[in-house]
Amino acid sequence: MHTPEKGLEPMPQTRDILIVDDNTDNLRVLTGILKAHGYEARPVSNGPMALSAMDARPPALILMDIMMPGMDGFEVCTRIKAEARTRDIPLIFISALDRLEDKLKAFSAGAVDYITKPFHEAEVLARIKTHLTLVRARESLRESEALNRQLFKSEGLLRMSAAIAHKFNNHLHAVLGNLEMAKIHIRENPSAIQAIETAMDSVEKAARLSSLILTYTGKTKTQHTPMDLKRCCAIALSEIRTELPENIRMESHFPDIELPIQGDCQGIRQILKEMVLNAQEAMTGGGCLTLNLHTIPGSKIPGTQRFPLDFIPRPGFYACLEIQDTGCGIQPADLEKIFDPFFSTNFLGRGMGLSAVLGMVRSHGGAILVNSTPGKGSVFRICFPLIPQETASAQKALSSPSP
């Protein structure tokens, strides 16, 4: 049936391969070859079983016979390629059919390769390795293109936000100055003074919004000094607990040691308040809000669902503030938009809340990690770099799992 050959190196990681063949000997041999080289092999003996296995868990690659009773390999391949969820999975036919028209039909059905029986172990492994490498290359290319699009959008938003905020501030100062002058000249007219004071209040609110827009860029001039993140969060929590609705339960788990960072305590408190408000709005029917503080090595900070997009972890440890809710969750398509200014899935929107949070985190040299499941809730992990000389103490507190 085959000629065993040694010397091919296994793939860097185990990959799931579905084997479809009505011949039990072929299934046994192929399964043995794949497992011996570090693959996860799932053998099935007919087309319907293959389709069921695909529905349960799409594999990384498919090895399939053609001549099978009931539903042949061509039909199974056609059905797989007709589904958006499975059409990109590489399928290699392994068949005793050696005619040119059979091979052409196989490629027309959507196969990426064709191996004739009796097969050689080295040939099968080489072709599997080639096609899995191509799959990973395509995935990397798609991720790179998506990241470039997001970075381009993010950079554009930053430039636009900064330009608008600066020009907006200039106009607001002019309006406010003229209103103050008008107020001086009409001291004897109470109704006019009241109208001017109302206008001045509106101008000040607009100025605060402009300040939030600048905060989104992460370039606001804020004094950062050594501070204990745990103590700062504890102060903020004492204020937040009094404002939570009765239908939301809050839990907090903080370590016994200090978590020293270079930061602005007022800004950290504002970050925590905004994140709690965000979680609160996701739990309109009530739920549980859990706050955790722990440490994580920079090398363990994942690269996916991480904001800002251009964040690069530095060596050493980070303090991680984790906010977990049991709310409505975030749709996957919305994850990369939630920190855009004024983006919201709510009708009224939340203004600059999360955008300002990202800006403040960016100004602290940190990052936000997001994990969310629609209908089950979200976890936001905000990472701040620990002061380097304290990383030895931080390592002792490394007890929580990495995000």
Coordinates of C-alpha atoms in Angstrom, one line a residue:
M1 CA 0.0 0.0 0.0
H2 CA 2.7 2.4 0.8
T3 CA 6.5 2.7 1.2
P4 CA 7.5 3.9 4.7
E5 CA 10.3 6.5 4.6
K6 CA 11.9 8.3 7.5
G7 CA 13.7 11.6 7.9
L8 CA 11.0 14.2 7.4
E9 CA 10.7 16.6 10.2
P10 CA 7.3 17.1 12.0
M11 CA 5.4 20.3 11.7
P12 CA 6.1 23.0 14.3
Q13 CA 2.6 22.4 15.8
T14 CA 0.0 19.7 15.8
R15 CA -2.6 20.3 13.1
D16 CA -6.0 18.7 12.7
I17 CA -6.4 16.5 9.5
L18 CA -9.6 14.8 8.4
I19 CA -9.0 11.4 6.6
V20 CA -11.9 10.1 4.5
D21 CA -11.6 6.6 3.0
D22 CA -13.9 3.6 3.0
N23 CA -10.9 1.2 3.1
T24 CA -10.1 0.5 6.8
D25 CA -6.5 -0.4 5.9
N26 CA -5.9 2.9 4.3
L27 CA -7.4 4.7 7.3
R28 CA -5.3 2.8 9.7
V29 CA -2.1 3.4 7.7
L30 CA -2.7 7.2 7.1
T31 CA -3.7 7.7 10.7
G32 CA -0.6 6.0 11.9
I33 CA 1.7 8.1 9.6
L34 CA 0.1 11.4 10.7
K35 CA 0.1 10.7 14.4
A36 CA 3.8 9.6 14.2
H37 CA 4.6 13.0 12.7
G38 CA 2.7 15.1 15.3
Y39 CA -0.6 15.6 13.5
E40 CA -4.0 15.1 15.0
A41 CA -5.8 12.6 12.6
R42 CA -9.5 12.1 12.4
P43 CA -10.5 9.1 10.3
V44 CA -14.0 8.6 8.9
S45 CA -15.2 6.0 6.4
N46 CA -17.7 7.8 4.1
G47 CA -18.9 11.1 2.7
P48 CA -21.8 11.8 5.1
M49 CA -19.5 11.2 8.1
A50 CA -17.0 13.5 6.6
L51 CA -19.6 16.3 6.3
S52 CA -20.8 15.7 9.9
A53 CA -17.2 15.9 11.1
M54 CA -16.7 19.2 9.2
D55 CA -19.8 20.7 10.8
A56 CA -18.6 19.7 14.3
R57 CA -15.0 21.0 13.8
P58 CA -13.5 22.1 10.6
P59 CA -10.1 20.6 10.1
A60 CA -6.9 22.3 8.9
L61 CA -6.7 19.9 5.9
I62 CA -8.6 17.0 4.3
L63 CA -7.2 13.8 2.8
M64 CA -10.0 12.0 0.8
D65 CA -10.5 9.0 -1.4
I66 CA -12.7 9.3 -4.5
M67 CA -14.2 5.9 -5.0
M68 CA -16.6 5.5 -2.0
P69 CA -20.1 4.0 -1.9
G70 CA -23.2 6.3 -1.8
M71 CA -21.4 9.6 -2.0
D72 CA -18.1 9.7 -3.9
G73 CA -15.2 12.0 -3.1
F74 CA -16.1 14.4 -6.0
E75 CA -19.6 15.1 -4.5
V76 CA -18.2 15.5 -0.9
C77 CA -15.6 18.0 -2.2
T78 CA -18.2 19.9 -4.1
R79 CA -20.3 20.3 -1.0
I80 CA -17.4 21.3 1.1
K81 CA -16.4 24.0 -1.4
A82 CA -20.0 25.3 -1.5
E83 CA -19.9 26.3 2.2
A84 CA -18.3 29.6 3.1
R85 CA -17.2 28.1 6.4
T86 CA -15.2 25.3 4.8
R87 CA -14.4 26.3 1.2
D88 CA -10.9 27.5 2.0
I89 CA -9.8 24.2 3.7
P90 CA -7.3 22.5 1.5
L91 CA -8.4 19.1 0.2
I92 CA -6.0 16.5 -1.2
F93 CA -7.4 13.5 -3.1
I94 CA -5.7 10.2 -2.5
S95 CA -7.0 7.8 -5.1
A96 CA -6.2 4.7 -7.3
L97 CA -7.7 6.5 -10.2
D98 CA -4.9 7.6 -12.5
R99 CA -6.6 8.9 -15.6
L100 CA -6.0 12.5 -16.6
E101 CA -9.8 13.2 -16.8
D102 CA -10.2 12.1 -13.1
K103 CA -7.4 14.4 -12.0
L104 CA -8.9 17.3 -14.0
K105 CA -12.3 16.6 -12.5
A106 CA -10.8 16.6 -9.0
F107 CA -9.2 20.0 -9.5
S108 CA -12.4 21.3 -11.0
A109 CA -14.3 20.2 -7.9
G110 CA -11.9 22.3 -5.7
A111 CA -9.1 20.0 -4.7
V112 CA -5.6 21.6 -4.2
D113 CA -3.6 18.4 -4.9
Y114 CA -3.9 14.8 -6.1
I115 CA -1.9 11.7 -4.9
T116 CA -2.2 8.4 -6.6
K117 CA -2.2 5.0 -4.8
P118 CA -0.1 3.2 -3.8
F119 CA 1.3 6.3 -2.1
H120 CA 4.7 7.0 -0.5
E121 CA 4.7 8.3 3.1
A122 CA 7.3 11.0 2.3
E123 CA 5.2 12.3 -0.6
V124 CA 2.1 12.5 1.5
L125 CA 3.9 14.3 4.3
A126 CA 5.6 16.7 1.9
R127 CA 2.4 17.7 0.3
I128 CA 0.6 18.1 3.6
K129 CA 3.4 20.3 4.9
T130 CA 3.4 22.4 1.7
H131 CA -0.4 23.1 1.8
L132 CA -0.5 23.8 5.6
T133 CA 2.4 26.2 5.1
L134 CA 0.4 28.0 2.3
V135 CA -2.6 28.1 4.6
R136 CA -0.6 29.8 7.3
A137 CA 0.9 32.2 4.8
R138 CA -2.5 33.2 3.6
E139 CA -3.7 33.7 7.2
S140 CA -0.7 35.8 8.0
L141 CA -1.2 37.9 4.9
R142 CA -4.9 38.5 5.8
E143 CA -4.0 39.4 9.4
S144 CA -1.2 41.8 8.1
E145 CA -3.6 43.5 5.6
A146 CA -6.3 43.8 8.3
L147 CA -3.8 45.3 10.8
N148 CA -2.5 47.8 8.1
R149 CA -6.0 48.9 7.4
Q150 CA -6.7 49.4 11.1
L151 CA -3.4 51.2 11.7
F152 CA -4.1 53.5 8.7
K153 CA -7.6 54.3 10.1
S154 CA -6.2 54.8 13.6
E155 CA -3.4 57.2 12.4
G156 CA -6.0 59.1 10.4
L157 CA -8.3 59.5 13.4
L158 CA -5.5 60.6 15.6
R159 CA -4.4 63.3 13.2
M160 CA -7.9 64.5 12.5
S161 CA -8.8 64.5 16.2
A162 CA -5.8 66.5 17.2
A163 CA -6.3 69.1 14.4
I164 CA -10.1 69.5 15.1
A165 CA -9.5 69.8 18.9
H166 CA -6.8 72.5 18.5
K167 CA -8.9 74.6 16.1
F168 CA -12.0 74.0 18.1
N169 CA -10.2 75.2 21.3
N170 CA -9.1 78.4 19.6
H171 CA -12.6 79.2 18.5
L172 CA -14.0 78.4 21.9
H173 CA -11.6 80.7 23.7
A174 CA -12.6 83.5 21.4
V175 CA -16.3 82.9 22.0
L176 CA -15.8 82.6 25.8
G177 CA -13.7 85.9 25.8
N178 CA -16.4 87.8 23.9
L179 CA -19.2 86.4 26.2
E180 CA -17.2 87.6 29.3
M181 CA -16.9 91.1 27.7
A182 CA -20.6 91.2 26.9
K183 CA -21.4 90.2 30.5
I184 CA -19.4 93.2 31.7
H185 CA -21.2 95.7 29.4
I186 CA -24.8 94.6 30.3
R187 CA -24.7 94.3 34.1
E188 CA -28.0 96.1 34.4
N189 CA -29.9 93.5 32.2
P190 CA -30.5 90.3 34.3
S191 CA -32.2 88.3 31.5
A192 CA -29.3 89.1 29.1
I193 CA -26.8 88.1 31.8
Q194 CA -28.6 84.8 32.4
A195 CA -28.5 84.1 28.6
I196 CA -24.8 84.8 28.5
E197 CA -24.1 82.6 31.5
T198 CA -26.0 79.8 29.8
A199 CA -24.0 80.2 26.7
M200 CA -20.8 80.2 28.7
D201 CA -21.8 76.9 30.3
S202 CA -22.3 75.5 26.9
V203 CA -18.9 76.7 25.8
E204 CA -17.2 75.2 28.8
K205 CA -18.9 71.8 28.1
A206 CA -17.7 72.0 24.5
A207 CA -14.2 72.8 25.8
R208 CA -14.3 69.6 28.0
L209 CA -15.3 67.6 25.0
S210 CA -12.4 69.1 23.0
S211 CA -10.1 68.1 25.9
L212 CA -11.5 64.5 25.6
I213 CA -10.7 64.5 21.9
L214 CA -7.1 65.5 22.7
T215 CA -7.0 62.8 25.4
Y216 CA -7.9 60.2 22.7
T217 CA -4.7 61.1 20.8
G218 CA -2.7 60.2 24.0
K219 CA -0.7 63.4 23.7
T220 CA -2.2 65.5 26.5
K221 CA 0.4 67.0 28.8
T222 CA -0.1 65.2 32.1
Q223 CA 2.4 64.9 35.0
H224 CA 3.3 61.3 35.6
T225 CA 4.9 60.4 38.9
P226 CA 5.6 57.1 40.7
M227 CA 2.4 55.8 42.2
D228 CA 0.8 52.6 43.6
L229 CA -1.8 51.4 41.1
K230 CA -3.5 49.2 43.7
R231 CA -4.0 52.2 46.1
C232 CA -5.3 54.4 43.3
C233 CA -7.8 51.8 42.2
A234 CA -9.0 51.3 45.8
I235 CA -9.7 55.0 46.1
A236 CA -11.7 54.9 42.8
L237 CA -13.6 51.8 43.9
S238 CA -14.8 53.5 47.1
E239 CA -16.4 56.2 45.0
I240 CA -17.7 53.9 42.3
R241 CA -19.5 51.5 44.7
T242 CA -21.8 54.2 46.0
E243 CA -23.0 54.9 42.4
L244 CA -23.7 51.3 41.2
P245 CA -27.3 50.3 40.6
E246 CA -28.7 47.8 43.1
N247 CA -29.0 45.1 40.4
I248 CA -25.2 45.0 39.8
R249 CA -23.0 43.1 42.2
M250 CA -19.3 44.1 42.3
E251 CA -16.4 41.9 43.4
S252 CA -12.7 42.9 43.6
H253 CA -9.6 40.9 44.0
F254 CA -6.3 42.8 44.6
P255 CA -2.9 41.4 45.5
D256 CA -1.2 42.1 48.9
I257 CA 1.8 43.9 47.4
E258 CA 2.1 47.4 45.8
L259 CA 2.0 47.7 42.0
P260 CA 4.2 50.8 41.3
I261 CA 3.8 52.5 38.0
Q262 CA 4.7 55.8 36.5
G263 CA 1.3 57.5 36.1
D264 CA -1.4 60.0 37.0
C265 CA -3.7 58.8 39.7
Q266 CA -6.5 61.1 38.7
G267 CA -6.3 59.8 35.2
I268 CA -6.3 56.1 36.4
R269 CA -9.4 56.8 38.5
Q270 CA -11.1 58.3 35.4
I271 CA -10.1 55.2 33.4
L272 CA -11.6 52.9 36.0
K273 CA -14.8 54.9 36.3
E274 CA -15.3 55.0 32.5
M275 CA -14.7 51.2 32.3
V276 CA -17.1 50.5 35.1
L277 CA -19.7 52.7 33.4
N278 CA -19.1 50.9 30.1
A279 CA -19.7 47.5 31.9
Q280 CA -22.7 48.9 33.7
E281 CA -24.3 49.9 30.4
A282 CA -23.7 46.4 29.1
M283 CA -25.6 44.9 32.0
T284 CA -28.9 46.7 31.8
G285 CA -30.7 43.8 33.3
G286 CA -28.2 43.5 36.2
G287 CA -25.2 41.2 36.6
C288 CA -21.8 40.8 38.2
L289 CA -18.9 43.1 37.7
T290 CA -15.5 41.7 38.8
L291 CA -12.3 43.7 39.1
N292 CA -8.9 42.0 39.4
L293 CA -5.3 43.3 39.7
H294 CA -2.4 41.1 38.9
T295 CA 0.9 41.2 37.0
I296 CA 1.9 39.8 33.6
P297 CA 5.3 39.6 31.8
G298 CA 5.4 41.8 28.7
S299 CA 6.3 38.7 26.7
K300 CA 2.9 37.1 27.6
I301 CA 0.8 40.0 26.4
P302 CA -1.1 38.6 23.3
G303 CA -0.9 40.4 20.0
T304 CA -4.5 39.9 19.0
Q305 CA -7.4 42.1 20.1
R306 CA -4.9 44.5 21.6
F307 CA -5.2 48.3 21.5
P308 CA -3.6 50.6 20.5
L309 CA -2.7 48.7 17.4
D310 CA 0.9 49.9 17.3
F311 CA 1.6 48.9 20.9
I312 CA 4.8 46.8 21.4
P313 CA 5.3 45.3 24.9
R314 CA 8.6 46.2 26.5
P315 CA 10.7 43.7 28.5
G316 CA 9.7 43.3 32.1
F317 CA 6.4 43.1 33.9
Y318 CA 3.1 44.9 33.6
A319 CA 0.4 45.6 36.1
C320 CA -2.9 44.4 34.7
L321 CA -6.3 45.9 35.7
E322 CA -9.0 43.5 34.7
I323 CA -12.7 44.5 34.4
Q324 CA -15.0 41.6 33.7
D325 CA -18.8 41.9 33.2
T326 CA -21.7 39.5 32.5
G327 CA -23.4 41.8 30.0
C328 CA -24.4 41.6 26.4
G329 CA -20.9 41.2 25.0
I330 CA -19.5 42.7 21.8
Q331 CA -20.0 41.4 18.3
P332 CA -16.8 40.3 16.6
A333 CA -17.3 42.9 13.8
D334 CA -17.5 45.7 16.3
L335 CA -14.3 44.8 18.3
E336 CA -11.9 46.9 16.3
K337 CA -14.3 49.9 16.3
I338 CA -15.2 50.2 20.0
F339 CA -12.3 52.7 20.7
D340 CA -13.2 54.9 17.7
P341 CA -14.5 58.4 18.8
F342 CA -18.3 58.4 19.2
F343 CA -18.7 54.8 18.1
S344 CA -21.4 53.0 20.0
T345 CA -23.9 50.1 19.4
N346 CA -26.3 52.0 21.6
F347 CA -28.8 54.5 19.9
L348 CA -27.7 57.4 22.0
G349 CA -24.0 56.5 22.1
R350 CA -21.5 57.0 24.9
G351 CA -19.6 59.9 23.4
M352 CA -15.8 59.8 23.9
G353 CA -15.8 57.4 26.9
L354 CA -13.8 54.4 25.6
S355 CA -11.8 56.6 23.1
A356 CA -10.6 58.8 26.0
V357 CA -9.8 55.7 28.0
L358 CA -7.6 54.4 25.2
G359 CA -5.9 57.8 24.9
M360 CA -5.1 57.9 28.7
V361 CA -3.8 54.3 28.6
R362 CA -1.7 55.2 25.6
S363 CA -0.2 58.2 27.5
H364 CA 0.8 55.7 30.3
G365 CA 2.6 53.5 27.8
G366 CA 0.0 50.8 28.3
A367 CA -2.4 48.7 26.3
I368 CA -6.0 47.4 26.5
L369 CA -6.7 43.7 25.8
V370 CA -10.3 42.8 24.9
N371 CA -12.1 39.5 25.0
S372 CA -15.8 39.3 24.5
T373 CA -18.5 36.7 23.8
P374 CA -21.9 38.0 22.5
G375 CA -24.6 37.2 25.1
K376 CA -22.1 36.3 27.8
G377 CA -20.0 39.3 28.6
S378 CA -16.7 41.0 28.1
V379 CA -13.2 41.2 29.8
F380 CA -11.1 44.3 29.4
R381 CA -7.5 44.0 30.6
I382 CA -5.6 47.3 30.9
C383 CA -1.8 46.8 31.2
F384 CA 0.5 49.4 32.7
P385 CA 4.3 49.0 32.7
L386 CA 5.6 48.5 36.2
I387 CA 8.5 50.6 37.3
P388 CA 11.6 48.5 36.3
Q389 CA 13.3 48.3 39.7
E390 CA 10.2 46.8 41.1
T391 CA 9.8 43.9 38.7
A392 CA 11.5 41.4 41.1
S393 CA 8.7 42.0 43.6
A394 CA 6.1 41.9 40.9
Q395 CA 7.3 38.5 39.8
K396 CA 6.4 37.1 43.2
A397 CA 2.8 38.2 42.6
L398 CA 2.6 36.4 39.2
S399 CA -0.2 34.1 40.1
S400 CA -3.0 35.0 37.7
P401 CA -3.3 33.4 34.3
S402 CA -2.2 35.5 31.3
P403 CA -4.9 37.1 29.2

